[in-house]
């Protein structure tokens, strides 16, 4: 996929991404690549996601790259994916015909026959049930599974935000942070400038965009 990228996308920077922070962030990026480079390469290749985008997302979510981390909201692993969201993204990707046999094989390593059960669900609201979430929770702590699911999720957004070959990482990252339905739930247009998008999204997503797409942000470091 040949996509152009404007970095930084906005002149502003996050308060944790000053010039004096660059060396620390570069060390974190180097550690992520050295430790999980094989899993990241596979996830990017199978989902046609630029490696810098997946790495930036993982570093924003989990700078220490701890695969078994669980935050206070229940998000798990390298990509900090909530069990409900992970189940929903698997089902959605299957509906959109994005789950190739190679991707399914990776997910099946940890889910086994439960993957087929997940992909047959029509009413995804059932994924809010703890019994469903218990199916995927252990798998989310596996680096290969988690990076594959994070890349699959990013691929859903890239398809919607790469018009004319320009990758709108700001939209992609805002939706990774806030969820697939961010734009429809808040009636946000797909044609805003980065500054306009930052003003339109919740504070958490604003900070997320700045960490990834802002000056001295992860994409500035990784590209």
PDB file of C-alpha atoms in Angstrom:
ATOM      1  CA  UNK A   1       0.000   0.000   0.000  1.00  0.00           C
ATOM      2  CA  UNK A   2       1.600   3.274  -1.126  1.00  0.00           C
ATOM      3  CA  UNK A   3       0.281   5.986   1.152  1.00  0.00           C
ATOM      4  CA  UNK A   4       1.690   9.458   1.679  1.00  0.00           C
ATOM      5  CA  UNK A   5       1.959  10.903   5.156  1.00  0.00           C
ATOM      6  CA  UNK A   6       2.206  14.443   6.503  1.00  0.00           C
ATOM      7  CA  UNK A   7       4.263  14.433   9.711  1.00  0.00           C
ATOM      8  CA  UNK A   8       3.794  16.200  11.972  1.00  0.00           C
ATOM      9  CA  UNK A   9       0.144  16.633  11.095  1.00  0.00           C
ATOM     10  CA  UNK A  10      -0.253  19.499  13.535  1.00  0.00           C
ATOM     11  CA  UNK A  11       2.207  22.079  14.874  1.00  0.00           C
ATOM     12  CA  UNK A  12       1.165  21.446  18.453  1.00  0.00           C
ATOM     13  CA  UNK A  13       2.862  18.866  20.637  1.00  0.00           C
ATOM     14  CA  UNK A  14       1.760  16.889  23.681  1.00  0.00           C
ATOM     15  CA  UNK A  15       3.261  18.019  26.992  1.00  0.00           C
ATOM     16  CA  UNK A  16       5.018  14.645  27.353  1.00  0.00           C
ATOM     17  CA  UNK A  17       6.649  14.939  23.931  1.00  0.00           C
ATOM     18  CA  UNK A  18       9.129  17.766  24.302  1.00  0.00           C
ATOM     19  CA  UNK A  19      12.511  17.713  22.533  1.00  0.00           C
ATOM     20  CA  UNK A  20      14.064  16.548  25.808  1.00  0.00           C
ATOM     21  CA  UNK A  21      11.821  13.446  25.729  1.00  0.00           C
ATOM     22  CA  UNK A  22      12.951  12.253  22.302  1.00  0.00           C
ATOM     23  CA  UNK A  23      15.834  10.074  23.532  1.00  0.00           C
ATOM     24  CA  UNK A  24      13.588   8.252  26.022  1.00  0.00           C
ATOM     25  CA  UNK A  25      10.912   7.671  23.402  1.00  0.00           C
ATOM     26  CA  UNK A  26      13.479   6.475  20.868  1.00  0.00           C
ATOM     27  CA  UNK A  27      14.733   3.940  23.407  1.00  0.00           C
ATOM     28  CA  UNK A  28      11.170   2.693  23.941  1.00  0.00           C
ATOM     29  CA  UNK A  29      10.656   2.374  20.184  1.00  0.00           C
ATOM     30  CA  UNK A  30      13.932   0.474  19.815  1.00  0.00           C
ATOM     31  CA  UNK A  31      12.938  -1.926  22.599  1.00  0.00           C
ATOM     32  CA  UNK A  32       9.538  -2.587  21.027  1.00  0.00           C
ATOM     33  CA  UNK A  33      11.116  -3.362  17.654  1.00  0.00           C
ATOM     34  CA  UNK A  34      13.831  -5.566  19.133  1.00  0.00           C
ATOM     35  CA  UNK A  35      11.435  -7.526  21.336  1.00  0.00           C
ATOM     36  CA  UNK A  36       8.326  -7.860  19.170  1.00  0.00           C
ATOM     37  CA  UNK A  37       9.593  -7.068  15.684  1.00  0.00           C
ATOM     38  CA  UNK A  38       8.646 -10.489  14.299  1.00  0.00           C
ATOM     39  CA  UNK A  39       5.048 -10.244  15.504  1.00  0.00           C
ATOM     40  CA  UNK A  40       4.740  -6.651  14.310  1.00  0.00           C
ATOM     41  CA  UNK A  41       6.129  -7.476  10.854  1.00  0.00           C
ATOM     42  CA  UNK A  42       3.656 -10.334  10.434  1.00  0.00           C
ATOM     43  CA  UNK A  43       0.697  -8.264  11.620  1.00  0.00           C
ATOM     44  CA  UNK A  44       1.558  -5.369   9.302  1.00  0.00           C
ATOM     45  CA  UNK A  45       2.153  -7.622   6.311  1.00  0.00           C
ATOM     46  CA  UNK A  46      -1.078  -9.590   6.638  1.00  0.00           C
ATOM     47  CA  UNK A  47      -3.197  -6.487   7.291  1.00  0.00           C
ATOM     48  CA  UNK A  48      -1.389  -4.119   4.880  1.00  0.00           C
ATOM     49  CA  UNK A  49      -0.696  -1.653   7.682  1.00  0.00           C
ATOM     50  CA  UNK A  50       2.426   0.556   7.688  1.00  0.00           C
ATOM     51  CA  UNK A  51       4.748  -0.651  10.433  1.00  0.00           C
ATOM     52  CA  UNK A  52       5.306   2.872  11.736  1.00  0.00           C
ATOM     53  CA  UNK A  53       1.571   3.219  12.354  1.00  0.00           C
ATOM     54  CA  UNK A  54       1.234  -0.021  14.307  1.00  0.00           C
ATOM     55  CA  UNK A  55       4.368   0.749  16.318  1.00  0.00           C
ATOM     56  CA  UNK A  56       3.136   4.273  17.093  1.00  0.00           C
ATOM     57  CA  UNK A  57      -0.186   2.870  18.265  1.00  0.00           C
ATOM     58  CA  UNK A  58       1.409   0.219  20.475  1.00  0.00           C
ATOM     59  CA  UNK A  59       3.809   2.750  21.992  1.00  0.00           C
ATOM     60  CA  UNK A  60       1.004   5.192  22.713  1.00  0.00           C
ATOM     61  CA  UNK A  61      -1.035   2.479  24.363  1.00  0.00           C
ATOM     62  CA  UNK A  62       1.770   0.679  26.184  1.00  0.00           C
ATOM     63  CA  UNK A  63       5.113   2.491  26.104  1.00  0.00           C
ATOM     64  CA  UNK A  64       6.725  -0.108  28.373  1.00  0.00           C
ATOM     65  CA  UNK A  65       5.654  -2.875  25.946  1.00  0.00           C
ATOM     66  CA  UNK A  66       4.346  -5.160  28.678  1.00  0.00           C
ATOM     67  CA  UNK A  67       2.211  -7.857  26.996  1.00  0.00           C
ATOM     68  CA  UNK A  68       0.308  -8.824  30.146  1.00  0.00           C
ATOM     69  CA  UNK A  69      -0.596  -5.295  31.252  1.00  0.00           C
ATOM     70  CA  UNK A  70      -4.231  -4.486  32.057  1.00  0.00           C
ATOM     71  CA  UNK A  71      -5.207  -0.864  32.626  1.00  0.00           C
ATOM     72  CA  UNK A  72      -7.900   0.513  34.920  1.00  0.00           C
ATOM     73  CA  UNK A  73     -10.463   0.352  32.092  1.00  0.00           C
ATOM     74  CA  UNK A  74      -9.788  -3.326  31.445  1.00  0.00           C
ATOM     75  CA  UNK A  75      -7.779  -2.840  28.243  1.00  0.00           C
ATOM     76  CA  UNK A  76      -5.236  -5.602  27.769  1.00  0.00           C
ATOM     77  CA  UNK A  77      -1.823  -6.246  26.248  1.00  0.00           C
ATOM     78  CA  UNK A  78       0.521  -4.451  23.880  1.00  0.00           C
ATOM     79  CA  UNK A  79      -2.311  -2.723  22.033  1.00  0.00           C
ATOM     80  CA  UNK A  80      -4.454  -2.223  25.167  1.00  0.00           C
ATOM     81  CA  UNK A  81      -7.542  -3.850  23.668  1.00  0.00           C
ATOM     82  CA  UNK A  82     -10.689  -4.295  25.730  1.00  0.00           C
ATOM     83  CA  UNK A  83     -12.163  -7.803  25.470  1.00  0.00           C
ATOM     84  CA  UNK A  84     -15.515  -6.464  24.219  1.00  0.00           C
ATOM     85  CA  UNK A  85     -13.804  -4.343  21.571  1.00  0.00           C
ATOM     86  CA  UNK A  86     -11.589  -7.213  20.457  1.00  0.00           C
ATOM     87  CA  UNK A  87     -14.573  -9.498  19.959  1.00  0.00           C
ATOM     88  CA  UNK A  88     -16.463  -6.757  18.127  1.00  0.00           C
ATOM     89  CA  UNK A  89     -13.541  -6.031  15.780  1.00  0.00           C
ATOM     90  CA  UNK A  90     -13.160  -9.714  14.910  1.00  0.00           C
ATOM     91  CA  UNK A  91     -16.844  -9.948  14.025  1.00  0.00           C
ATOM     92  CA  UNK A  92     -16.802  -6.657  12.100  1.00  0.00           C
ATOM     93  CA  UNK A  93     -13.695  -7.587  10.120  1.00  0.00           C
ATOM     94  CA  UNK A  94     -15.292 -10.905   9.234  1.00  0.00           C
ATOM     95  CA  UNK A  95     -18.426  -9.115   8.001  1.00  0.00           C
ATOM     96  CA  UNK A  96     -16.239  -6.865   5.830  1.00  0.00           C
ATOM     97  CA  UNK A  97     -14.416  -9.912   4.383  1.00  0.00           C
ATOM     98  CA  UNK A  98     -11.081  -8.852   5.882  1.00  0.00           C
ATOM     99  CA  UNK A  99     -10.310 -12.069   7.745  1.00  0.00           C
ATOM    100  CA  UNK A 100      -8.100 -14.117   5.448  1.00  0.00           C
ATOM    101  CA  UNK A 101      -7.186 -17.706   6.225  1.00  0.00           C
ATOM    102  CA  UNK A 102      -3.716 -16.557   7.328  1.00  0.00           C
ATOM    103  CA  UNK A 103      -5.167 -14.117   9.841  1.00  0.00           C
ATOM    104  CA  UNK A 104      -7.653 -16.666  11.100  1.00  0.00           C
ATOM    105  CA  UNK A 105      -4.806 -19.121  11.621  1.00  0.00           C
ATOM    106  CA  UNK A 106      -3.073 -16.664  13.951  1.00  0.00           C
ATOM    107  CA  UNK A 107      -6.236 -16.008  15.949  1.00  0.00           C
ATOM    108  CA  UNK A 108      -7.078 -19.700  16.041  1.00  0.00           C
ATOM    109  CA  UNK A 109      -3.766 -20.501  17.767  1.00  0.00           C
ATOM    110  CA  UNK A 110      -5.177 -18.983  20.955  1.00  0.00           C
ATOM    111  CA  UNK A 111      -8.941 -19.211  20.419  1.00  0.00           C
ATOM    112  CA  UNK A 112      -9.239 -22.622  18.779  1.00  0.00           C
ATOM    113  CA  UNK A 113     -12.805 -23.500  17.792  1.00  0.00           C
ATOM    114  CA  UNK A 114     -14.058 -20.526  19.804  1.00  0.00           C
ATOM    115  CA  UNK A 115     -13.058 -18.313  16.873  1.00  0.00           C
ATOM    116  CA  UNK A 116     -15.783 -19.894  14.733  1.00  0.00           C
ATOM    117  CA  UNK A 117     -18.279 -19.268  17.519  1.00  0.00           C
ATOM    118  CA  UNK A 118     -17.308 -15.594  17.656  1.00  0.00           C
ATOM    119  CA  UNK A 119     -17.524 -15.126  13.885  1.00  0.00           C
ATOM    120  CA  UNK A 120     -21.039 -16.587  13.740  1.00  0.00           C
ATOM    121  CA  UNK A 121     -22.481 -13.956  16.093  1.00  0.00           C
ATOM    122  CA  UNK A 122     -25.001 -11.584  14.482  1.00  0.00           C
ATOM    123  CA  UNK A 123     -25.931  -9.501  17.530  1.00  0.00           C
ATOM    124  CA  UNK A 124     -22.565  -8.282  18.820  1.00  0.00           C
ATOM    125  CA  UNK A 125     -24.152  -6.763  21.936  1.00  0.00           C
ATOM    126  CA  UNK A 126     -23.764 -10.235  23.468  1.00  0.00           C
ATOM    127  CA  UNK A 127     -20.023  -9.560  23.617  1.00  0.00           C
ATOM    128  CA  UNK A 128     -20.684  -7.306  26.620  1.00  0.00           C
ATOM    129  CA  UNK A 129     -21.370 -10.456  28.626  1.00  0.00           C
ATOM    130  CA  UNK A 130     -18.461 -11.485  30.847  1.00  0.00           C
ATOM    131  CA  UNK A 131     -18.680 -15.091  29.653  1.00  0.00           C
ATOM    132  CA  UNK A 132     -17.911 -13.988  26.090  1.00  0.00           C
ATOM    133  CA  UNK A 133     -15.107 -11.687  27.231  1.00  0.00           C
ATOM    134  CA  UNK A 134     -13.524 -14.517  29.204  1.00  0.00           C
ATOM    135  CA  UNK A 135     -13.007 -16.342  25.894  1.00  0.00           C
ATOM    136  CA  UNK A 136     -10.660 -13.707  24.497  1.00  0.00           C
ATOM    137  CA  UNK A 137      -9.071 -12.261  27.652  1.00  0.00           C
ATOM    138  CA  UNK A 138      -6.141 -14.713  27.943  1.00  0.00           C
ATOM    139  CA  UNK A 139      -5.421 -14.434  24.207  1.00  0.00           C
ATOM    140  CA  UNK A 140      -5.081 -10.650  24.436  1.00  0.00           C
ATOM    141  CA  UNK A 141      -1.981 -11.115  26.598  1.00  0.00           C
ATOM    142  CA  UNK A 142      -0.247 -12.995  23.788  1.00  0.00           C
ATOM    143  CA  UNK A 143       1.942 -10.613  21.712  1.00  0.00           C
ATOM    144  CA  UNK A 144       1.242 -12.319  18.380  1.00  0.00           C
ATOM    145  CA  UNK A 145      -2.525 -12.348  18.915  1.00  0.00           C
ATOM    146  CA  UNK A 146      -2.660  -8.802  20.272  1.00  0.00           C
ATOM    147  CA  UNK A 147      -0.531  -7.202  17.573  1.00  0.00           C
ATOM    148  CA  UNK A 148      -2.520  -9.013  14.883  1.00  0.00           C
ATOM    149  CA  UNK A 149      -5.798  -7.745  16.328  1.00  0.00           C
ATOM    150  CA  UNK A 150      -4.431  -4.217  16.743  1.00  0.00           C
ATOM    151  CA  UNK A 151      -3.280  -4.197  13.110  1.00  0.00           C
ATOM    152  CA  UNK A 152      -6.608  -5.623  11.950  1.00  0.00           C
ATOM    153  CA  UNK A 153      -8.405  -2.816  13.782  1.00  0.00           C
ATOM    154  CA  UNK A 154      -6.126  -0.179  12.254  1.00  0.00           C
ATOM    155  CA  UNK A 155      -6.729  -1.656   8.801  1.00  0.00           C
ATOM    156  CA  UNK A 156     -10.465  -1.065   9.194  1.00  0.00           C
ATOM    157  CA  UNK A 157      -9.820   2.630   9.799  1.00  0.00           C
ATOM    158  CA  UNK A 158      -7.140   3.002   7.128  1.00  0.00           C
ATOM    159  CA  UNK A 159      -9.638   1.830   4.513  1.00  0.00           C
ATOM    160  CA  UNK A 160     -11.900   4.742   5.456  1.00  0.00           C
ATOM    161  CA  UNK A 161      -9.234   7.414   5.921  1.00  0.00           C
ATOM    162  CA  UNK A 162      -6.766   7.146   3.042  1.00  0.00           C
ATOM    163  CA  UNK A 163      -8.514   9.059   0.277  1.00  0.00           C
ATOM    164  CA  UNK A 164      -6.338  10.007  -2.707  1.00  0.00           C
ATOM    165  CA  UNK A 165      -3.423   8.112  -1.210  1.00  0.00           C
ATOM    166  CA  UNK A 166      -3.077  10.400   1.830  1.00  0.00           C
ATOM    167  CA  UNK A 167      -3.194   8.537   5.131  1.00  0.00           C
ATOM    168  CA  UNK A 168      -5.109  10.501   7.762  1.00  0.00           C
ATOM    169  CA  UNK A 169      -3.403   9.081  10.835  1.00  0.00           C
ATOM    170  CA  UNK A 170      -5.234  11.577  13.034  1.00  0.00           C
ATOM    171  CA  UNK A 171      -8.610  10.001  12.230  1.00  0.00           C
ATOM    172  CA  UNK A 172      -7.211   6.475  12.423  1.00  0.00           C
ATOM    173  CA  UNK A 173      -5.712   7.033  15.869  1.00  0.00           C
ATOM    174  CA  UNK A 174      -8.716   8.917  17.247  1.00  0.00           C
ATOM    175  CA  UNK A 175     -10.938   5.981  16.346  1.00  0.00           C
ATOM    176  CA  UNK A 176      -8.509   3.405  17.698  1.00  0.00           C
ATOM    177  CA  UNK A 177      -8.629   5.309  20.979  1.00  0.00           C
ATOM    178  CA  UNK A 178     -12.356   6.032  21.110  1.00  0.00           C
ATOM    179  CA  UNK A 179     -13.801   3.156  19.138  1.00  0.00           C
ATOM    180  CA  UNK A 180     -15.000   2.308  15.659  1.00  0.00           C
ATOM    181  CA  UNK A 181     -18.230   4.277  16.048  1.00  0.00           C
ATOM    182  CA  UNK A 182     -16.659   7.572  17.184  1.00  0.00           C
ATOM    183  CA  UNK A 183     -17.569   9.548  14.064  1.00  0.00           C
ATOM    184  CA  UNK A 184     -21.175   8.408  13.859  1.00  0.00           C
ATOM    185  CA  UNK A 185     -21.844   8.745  17.589  1.00  0.00           C
ATOM    186  CA  UNK A 186     -20.503  12.317  17.730  1.00  0.00           C
ATOM    187  CA  UNK A 187     -21.537  13.296  14.171  1.00  0.00           C
ATOM    188  CA  UNK A 188     -17.962  14.126  13.152  1.00  0.00           C
ATOM    189  CA  UNK A 189     -17.306  14.685   9.440  1.00  0.00           C
ATOM    190  CA  UNK A 190     -14.483  12.835   7.684  1.00  0.00           C
ATOM    191  CA  UNK A 191     -13.178  16.021   6.055  1.00  0.00           C
ATOM    192  CA  UNK A 192     -11.956  18.051   9.043  1.00  0.00           C
ATOM    193  CA  UNK A 193      -8.439  19.402   9.330  1.00  0.00           C
ATOM    194  CA  UNK A 194      -6.339  17.908  12.099  1.00  0.00           C
ATOM    195  CA  UNK A 195      -6.853  20.999  14.257  1.00  0.00           C
ATOM    196  CA  UNK A 196     -10.614  20.807  13.699  1.00  0.00           C
ATOM    197  CA  UNK A 197     -10.651  17.106  14.533  1.00  0.00           C
ATOM    198  CA  UNK A 198      -8.720  17.720  17.755  1.00  0.00           C
ATOM    199  CA  UNK A 199     -11.344  20.281  18.763  1.00  0.00           C
ATOM    200  CA  UNK A 200     -14.192  17.873  17.931  1.00  0.00           C
ATOM    201  CA  UNK A 201     -13.078  14.776  19.837  1.00  0.00           C
ATOM    202  CA  UNK A 202     -12.978  14.065  23.595  1.00  0.00           C
ATOM    203  CA  UNK A 203      -9.920  15.184  25.564  1.00  0.00           C
ATOM    204  CA  UNK A 204      -8.464  11.666  25.687  1.00  0.00           C
ATOM    205  CA  UNK A 205      -8.544  11.395  21.898  1.00  0.00           C
ATOM    206  CA  UNK A 206      -7.071  14.889  21.551  1.00  0.00           C
ATOM    207  CA  UNK A 207      -4.078  13.820  23.634  1.00  0.00           C
ATOM    208  CA  UNK A 208      -3.838  10.594  21.641  1.00  0.00           C
ATOM    209  CA  UNK A 209      -3.657  12.445  18.321  1.00  0.00           C
ATOM    210  CA  UNK A 210      -0.972  14.778  19.656  1.00  0.00           C
ATOM    211  CA  UNK A 211       1.118  11.888  21.004  1.00  0.00           C
ATOM    212  CA  UNK A 212       1.052  10.119  17.643  1.00  0.00           C
ATOM    213  CA  UNK A 213       0.733  12.865  15.036  1.00  0.00           C
ATOM    214  CA  UNK A 214       1.985  15.992  16.804  1.00  0.00           C
ATOM    215  CA  UNK A 215       5.412  17.583  16.809  1.00  0.00           C
ATOM    216  CA  UNK A 216       8.008  15.276  18.413  1.00  0.00           C
ATOM    217  CA  UNK A 217       5.293  12.589  18.538  1.00  0.00           C
ATOM    218  CA  UNK A 218       5.690   8.898  17.833  1.00  0.00           C
ATOM    219  CA  UNK A 219       5.362   9.275  14.066  1.00  0.00           C
ATOM    220  CA  UNK A 220       7.969  12.042  14.113  1.00  0.00           C
ATOM    221  CA  UNK A 221      10.319   9.589  15.834  1.00  0.00           C
ATOM    222  CA  UNK A 222       9.463   6.501  13.780  1.00  0.00           C
ATOM    223  CA  UNK A 223       9.487   7.998  10.267  1.00  0.00           C
TER     224      UNK A 223
END
